[in-house]
């Protein structure tokens, strides 16, 4: 990092804590500290970092007489010190507890401090649920706007426009209040000219929405693109990307998410809703001191916010909590589990109160099945799991290859043109096919649907024999012309979705992957379900059907196959298991289908893992070079700490600071000539006995403030990191005491420590760096970046890829 930028107040120019992450075009050194911004100017105000009192009669002074703004905080693109943050929170809590016994006011402060976490969860749930409702309503209206407009009020979507119409049930989508663009402009809804005009308006609106989205993202919030989940996983592991969860990102992501979904691109809003909820959590943390000033506590809040995001995305509060635990969170204590559950509950309740779809459901594709499944159906369910695993592995490899090409070629310089071309191709191919013309959520709803007597969908156009109908349950019937037409259209839709999604995910617009993946699986599942249904109808006397599927019985539910296929494909792409199954059964409201879902999800994961171990989010983390230490992978190589530490053989000696023999000028020279995030402090260069570790940022801030505010501090002043400094001649300048910024308990390992243990220590303690000693003498240092490079090297990958791209 550029020293000049630090010394001239880079810590002062930082924005407030809400602008937590800023990625684009930045170059960073991951050996540095943290990934969150310097939260607040008062962040250094913890008691454990306060200096001692000045003695006015002495030439020795500790300039940290008062907390200094910036001391104890982190620069952008750094890793937080989990151990220090947790220690600071314990000190703060201990101080509040001790004071609570002194007065009633202090007791009330203690109670409010304990309650603040639950209040924060309530606010996050309310805000996330409200924004999700706004996004749902807006996206539904703007999606229908591509096809026509409501004369009763342009703000009504197609369904709401026809609610008050007197049309019959079968003509409910053709009410006089709703006019297609051809009816509005030409006065007729049928014919070649009407079709061409509707086609043109559909493509035009799609291009307008997508171009507006990409221009807003490019101009105001570059971090609003993508799903955000890879970055959130990295942030939750302790990395700081300032601005990524800021207010501008929240505003632009909310607006552009509606535009991107409405444009008809093969993307979903579910993944970006996690990003939106985390933005809400980060911004609301500013209201509470203990979260504003502590990065580790803030990450507990963000874990709960991620759960609330999935809760409103799928209407699955329990699934949201499990998703946060299984997929995104790095540190997830039991207290966070409870608060995540509460935040997810409040968010789901808020969305239910808004009722965005007018059917008392939280998602568009909620469905209920009533028929039980048979044991023999596990065979097609497992086949769907195999397809899901194959599709997931194929998609990950193809998408990563395309995204790498986008990063390494001139293609990445033209994001607007890329979005324009992909949108145009998508819209032109989508309009002729009714299953690609509708929104992906409506498509999934159609595929999940269990055909009833009143259903007018092509997928439900069977040859009816009402003499055999018993109550509301329809028997398996022969497929009519509409079903065969729908099967061909779905097959074409499948081919389009499979390939167009590869190029869509990763563009510079908000784009989620849940819905496109589910759509691919649901199409395959529905096609397989229709096939098995017809096989059972025409060959009910076969041995495999004779025992449980007699003629005239309702034994095959194609919608169930679609649901299992959707779960299989989503699992193959994301490698979720437990949370995926729970989300799916919360979507369907049926516990009896857990076994098919579990079978498909596990098969999908096994098949996908056999081809490639990484899920889509981990693959994008590695592609972008984020410093994420995966807790699920095992390190099995027999290397030692001395093989990884720096300095290596033939390297310059380790840069150290002595405890009481270096001047201010000496230390400033070291800081100016190096870019390290911190320096070991030793007794002397000769002994190399370790005293502690001091952060570069704290050192710079402390010296700058001492020069400005303390008399007698000059370049020749001795810097002392001990309680008692050696006596100096009376004519010597004042001594600068900096013991208060010294970490006296840095984590150390010996040079013979196996790297397997070192990697475990970095994962479980969230360390930024670890010092290596031999017989008590300092030998070297291992940073998180060194560990990541070593893991990449052992996996025959390019170690220089661990760089923030």
PDB file of N, CA and C in Angstrom, residues 132-169:
ATOM      1  N   UNK A 132     -38.570  -6.367   0.242  1.00  0.00           N
ATOM      2  CA  UNK A 132     -38.902  -7.544  -0.571  1.00  0.00           C
ATOM      3  C   UNK A 132     -40.310  -7.415  -1.149  1.00  0.00           C
ATOM      4  N   UNK A 133     -41.256  -6.940  -0.340  1.00  0.00           N
ATOM      5  CA  UNK A 133     -42.614  -6.723  -0.848  1.00  0.00           C
ATOM      6  C   UNK A 133     -42.651  -5.693  -1.960  1.00  0.00           C
ATOM      7  N   UNK A 134     -41.903  -4.604  -1.780  1.00  0.00           N
ATOM      8  CA  UNK A 134     -41.832  -3.566  -2.814  1.00  0.00           C
ATOM      9  C   UNK A 134     -41.246  -4.126  -4.109  1.00  0.00           C
ATOM     10  N   UNK A 135     -40.179  -4.926  -3.987  1.00  0.00           N
ATOM     11  CA  UNK A 135     -39.539  -5.515  -5.167  1.00  0.00           C
ATOM     12  C   UNK A 135     -40.492  -6.476  -5.868  1.00  0.00           C
ATOM     13  N   UNK A 136     -41.186  -7.318  -5.105  1.00  0.00           N
ATOM     14  CA  UNK A 136     -42.125  -8.278  -5.695  1.00  0.00           C
ATOM     15  C   UNK A 136     -43.238  -7.581  -6.474  1.00  0.00           C
ATOM     16  N   UNK A 137     -43.848  -6.585  -5.836  1.00  0.00           N
ATOM     17  CA  UNK A 137     -44.973  -5.879  -6.479  1.00  0.00           C
ATOM     18  C   UNK A 137     -44.499  -5.153  -7.738  1.00  0.00           C
ATOM     19  N   UNK A 138     -43.359  -4.456  -7.618  1.00  0.00           N
ATOM     20  CA  UNK A 138     -42.851  -3.681  -8.760  1.00  0.00           C
ATOM     21  C   UNK A 138     -42.450  -4.591  -9.918  1.00  0.00           C
ATOM     22  N   UNK A 139     -41.766  -5.700  -9.606  1.00  0.00           N
ATOM     23  CA  UNK A 139     -41.311  -6.601 -10.663  1.00  0.00           C
ATOM     24  C   UNK A 139     -42.490  -7.257 -11.373  1.00  0.00           C
ATOM     25  N   UNK A 140     -43.537  -7.612 -10.616  1.00  0.00           N
ATOM     26  CA  UNK A 140     -44.718  -8.227 -11.208  1.00  0.00           C
ATOM     27  C   UNK A 140     -45.402  -7.257 -12.175  1.00  0.00           C
ATOM     28  N   UNK A 141     -45.521  -5.991 -11.758  1.00  0.00           N
ATOM     29  CA  UNK A 141     -46.171  -4.989 -12.605  1.00  0.00           C
ATOM     30  C   UNK A 141     -45.343  -4.707 -13.853  1.00  0.00           C
ATOM     31  N   UNK A 142     -44.026  -4.522 -13.683  1.00  0.00           N
ATOM     32  CA  UNK A 142     -43.182  -4.163 -14.822  1.00  0.00           C
ATOM     33  C   UNK A 142     -43.012  -5.328 -15.794  1.00  0.00           C
ATOM     34  N   UNK A 143     -43.079  -6.562 -15.293  1.00  0.00           N
ATOM     35  CA  UNK A 143     -43.032  -7.725 -16.191  1.00  0.00           C
ATOM     36  C   UNK A 143     -44.255  -7.741 -17.099  1.00  0.00           C
ATOM     37  N   UNK A 144     -45.439  -7.466 -16.529  1.00  0.00           N
ATOM     38  CA  UNK A 144     -46.663  -7.432 -17.341  1.00  0.00           C
ATOM     39  C   UNK A 144     -46.704  -6.221 -18.266  1.00  0.00           C
ATOM     40  N   UNK A 145     -45.960  -5.168 -17.903  1.00  0.00           N
ATOM     41  CA  UNK A 145     -45.951  -3.964 -18.718  1.00  0.00           C
ATOM     42  C   UNK A 145     -45.378  -4.231 -20.109  1.00  0.00           C
ATOM     43  N   UNK A 146     -44.558  -5.245 -20.250  1.00  0.00           N
ATOM     44  CA  UNK A 146     -43.986  -5.572 -21.562  1.00  0.00           C
ATOM     45  C   UNK A 146     -45.052  -6.069 -22.529  1.00  0.00           C
ATOM     46  N   UNK A 147     -46.179  -6.564 -21.993  1.00  0.00           N
ATOM     47  CA  UNK A 147     -47.209  -7.145 -22.849  1.00  0.00           C
ATOM     48  C   UNK A 147     -48.425  -6.255 -23.019  1.00  0.00           C
ATOM     49  N   UNK A 148     -48.637  -5.328 -22.105  1.00  0.00           N
ATOM     50  CA  UNK A 148     -49.811  -4.470 -22.222  1.00  0.00           C
ATOM     51  C   UNK A 148     -49.939  -3.554 -21.025  1.00  0.00           C
ATOM     52  N   UNK A 149     -51.099  -2.903 -20.903  1.00  0.00           N
ATOM     53  CA  UNK A 149     -51.316  -1.944 -19.838  1.00  0.00           C
ATOM     54  C   UNK A 149     -52.778  -2.021 -19.397  1.00  0.00           C
ATOM     55  N   UNK A 150     -53.017  -1.672 -18.147  1.00  0.00           N
ATOM     56  CA  UNK A 150     -54.375  -1.710 -17.597  1.00  0.00           C
ATOM     57  C   UNK A 150     -55.028  -0.343 -17.743  1.00  0.00           C
ATOM     58  N   UNK A 151     -56.198  -0.295 -18.374  1.00  0.00           N
ATOM     59  CA  UNK A 151     -56.891   0.973 -18.579  1.00  0.00           C
ATOM     60  C   UNK A 151     -57.503   1.499 -17.293  1.00  0.00           C
ATOM     61  N   UNK A 152     -57.846   0.600 -16.378  1.00  0.00           N
ATOM     62  CA  UNK A 152     -58.437   1.032 -15.113  1.00  0.00           C
ATOM     63  C   UNK A 152     -57.410   1.736 -14.229  1.00  0.00           C
ATOM     64  N   UNK A 153     -56.175   1.542 -14.499  1.00  0.00           N
ATOM     65  CA  UNK A 153     -55.087   2.147 -13.731  1.00  0.00           C
ATOM     66  C   UNK A 153     -53.781   1.529 -14.177  1.00  0.00           C
ATOM     67  N   UNK A 154     -52.875   2.349 -14.699  1.00  0.00           N
ATOM     68  CA  UNK A 154     -51.665   1.784 -15.282  1.00  0.00           C
ATOM     69  C   UNK A 154     -50.792   1.079 -14.237  1.00  0.00           C
ATOM     70  N   UNK A 155     -51.044   1.362 -12.937  1.00  0.00           N
ATOM     71  CA  UNK A 155     -50.230   0.747 -11.883  1.00  0.00           C
ATOM     72  C   UNK A 155     -50.686  -0.677 -11.552  1.00  0.00           C
ATOM     73  N   UNK A 156     -51.765  -1.163 -12.172  1.00  0.00           N
ATOM     74  CA  UNK A 156     -52.216  -2.535 -11.942  1.00  0.00           C
ATOM     75  C   UNK A 156     -51.489  -3.493 -12.879  1.00  0.00           C
ATOM     76  N   UNK A 157     -51.061  -4.640 -12.352  1.00  0.00           N
ATOM     77  CA  UNK A 157     -50.559  -5.678 -13.249  1.00  0.00           C
ATOM     78  C   UNK A 157     -51.747  -6.431 -13.859  1.00  0.00           C
ATOM     79  N   UNK A 158     -51.459  -7.392 -14.725  1.00  0.00           N
ATOM     80  CA  UNK A 158     -52.516  -8.064 -15.483  1.00  0.00           C
ATOM     81  C   UNK A 158     -53.523  -8.739 -14.546  1.00  0.00           C
ATOM     82  N   UNK A 159     -53.024  -9.451 -13.561  1.00  0.00           N
ATOM     83  CA  UNK A 159     -53.915 -10.204 -12.667  1.00  0.00           C
ATOM     84  C   UNK A 159     -54.788  -9.265 -11.850  1.00  0.00           C
ATOM     85  N   UNK A 160     -54.187  -8.244 -11.234  1.00  0.00           N
ATOM     86  CA  UNK A 160     -54.957  -7.321 -10.407  1.00  0.00           C
ATOM     87  C   UNK A 160     -55.949  -6.520 -11.247  1.00  0.00           C
ATOM     88  N   UNK A 161     -55.576  -6.248 -12.491  1.00  0.00           N
ATOM     89  CA  UNK A 161     -56.459  -5.474 -13.374  1.00  0.00           C
ATOM     90  C   UNK A 161     -57.764  -6.216 -13.625  1.00  0.00           C
ATOM     91  N   UNK A 162     -57.695  -7.541 -13.688  1.00  0.00           N
ATOM     92  CA  UNK A 162     -58.869  -8.346 -14.047  1.00  0.00           C
ATOM     93  C   UNK A 162     -59.650  -8.857 -12.845  1.00  0.00           C
ATOM     94  N   UNK A 163     -59.228  -8.453 -11.638  1.00  0.00           N
ATOM     95  CA  UNK A 163     -59.931  -8.949 -10.457  1.00  0.00           C
ATOM     96  C   UNK A 163     -61.409  -8.536 -10.437  1.00  0.00           C
ATOM     97  N   UNK A 164     -61.695  -7.312 -10.829  1.00  0.00           N
ATOM     98  CA  UNK A 164     -63.061  -6.807 -10.744  1.00  0.00           C
ATOM     99  C   UNK A 164     -63.845  -7.023 -12.034  1.00  0.00           C
ATOM    100  N   UNK A 165     -63.238  -7.711 -12.976  1.00  0.00           N
ATOM    101  CA  UNK A 165     -63.902  -7.935 -14.254  1.00  0.00           C
ATOM    102  C   UNK A 165     -65.000  -8.991 -14.121  1.00  0.00           C
ATOM    103  N   UNK A 166     -66.015  -8.907 -14.977  1.00  0.00           N
ATOM    104  CA  UNK A 166     -67.131  -9.860 -14.960  1.00  0.00           C
ATOM    105  C   UNK A 166     -66.928 -11.010 -15.943  1.00  0.00           C
ATOM    106  N   UNK A 167     -65.705 -11.186 -16.445  1.00  0.00           N
ATOM    107  CA  UNK A 167     -65.452 -12.263 -17.405  1.00  0.00           C
ATOM    108  C   UNK A 167     -65.551 -13.611 -16.721  1.00  0.00           C
ATOM    109  N   UNK A 168     -65.754 -14.658 -17.518  1.00  0.00           N
ATOM    110  CA  UNK A 168     -65.849 -16.004 -16.976  1.00  0.00           C
ATOM    111  C   UNK A 168     -64.479 -16.493 -16.521  1.00  0.00           C
ATOM    112  N   UNK A 169     -64.491 -17.609 -15.792  1.00  0.00           N
ATOM    113  CA  UNK A 169     -63.245 -18.128 -15.238  1.00  0.00           C
ATOM    114  C   UNK A 169     -62.269 -18.503 -16.344  1.00  0.00           C
TER     115      UNK A 169
END
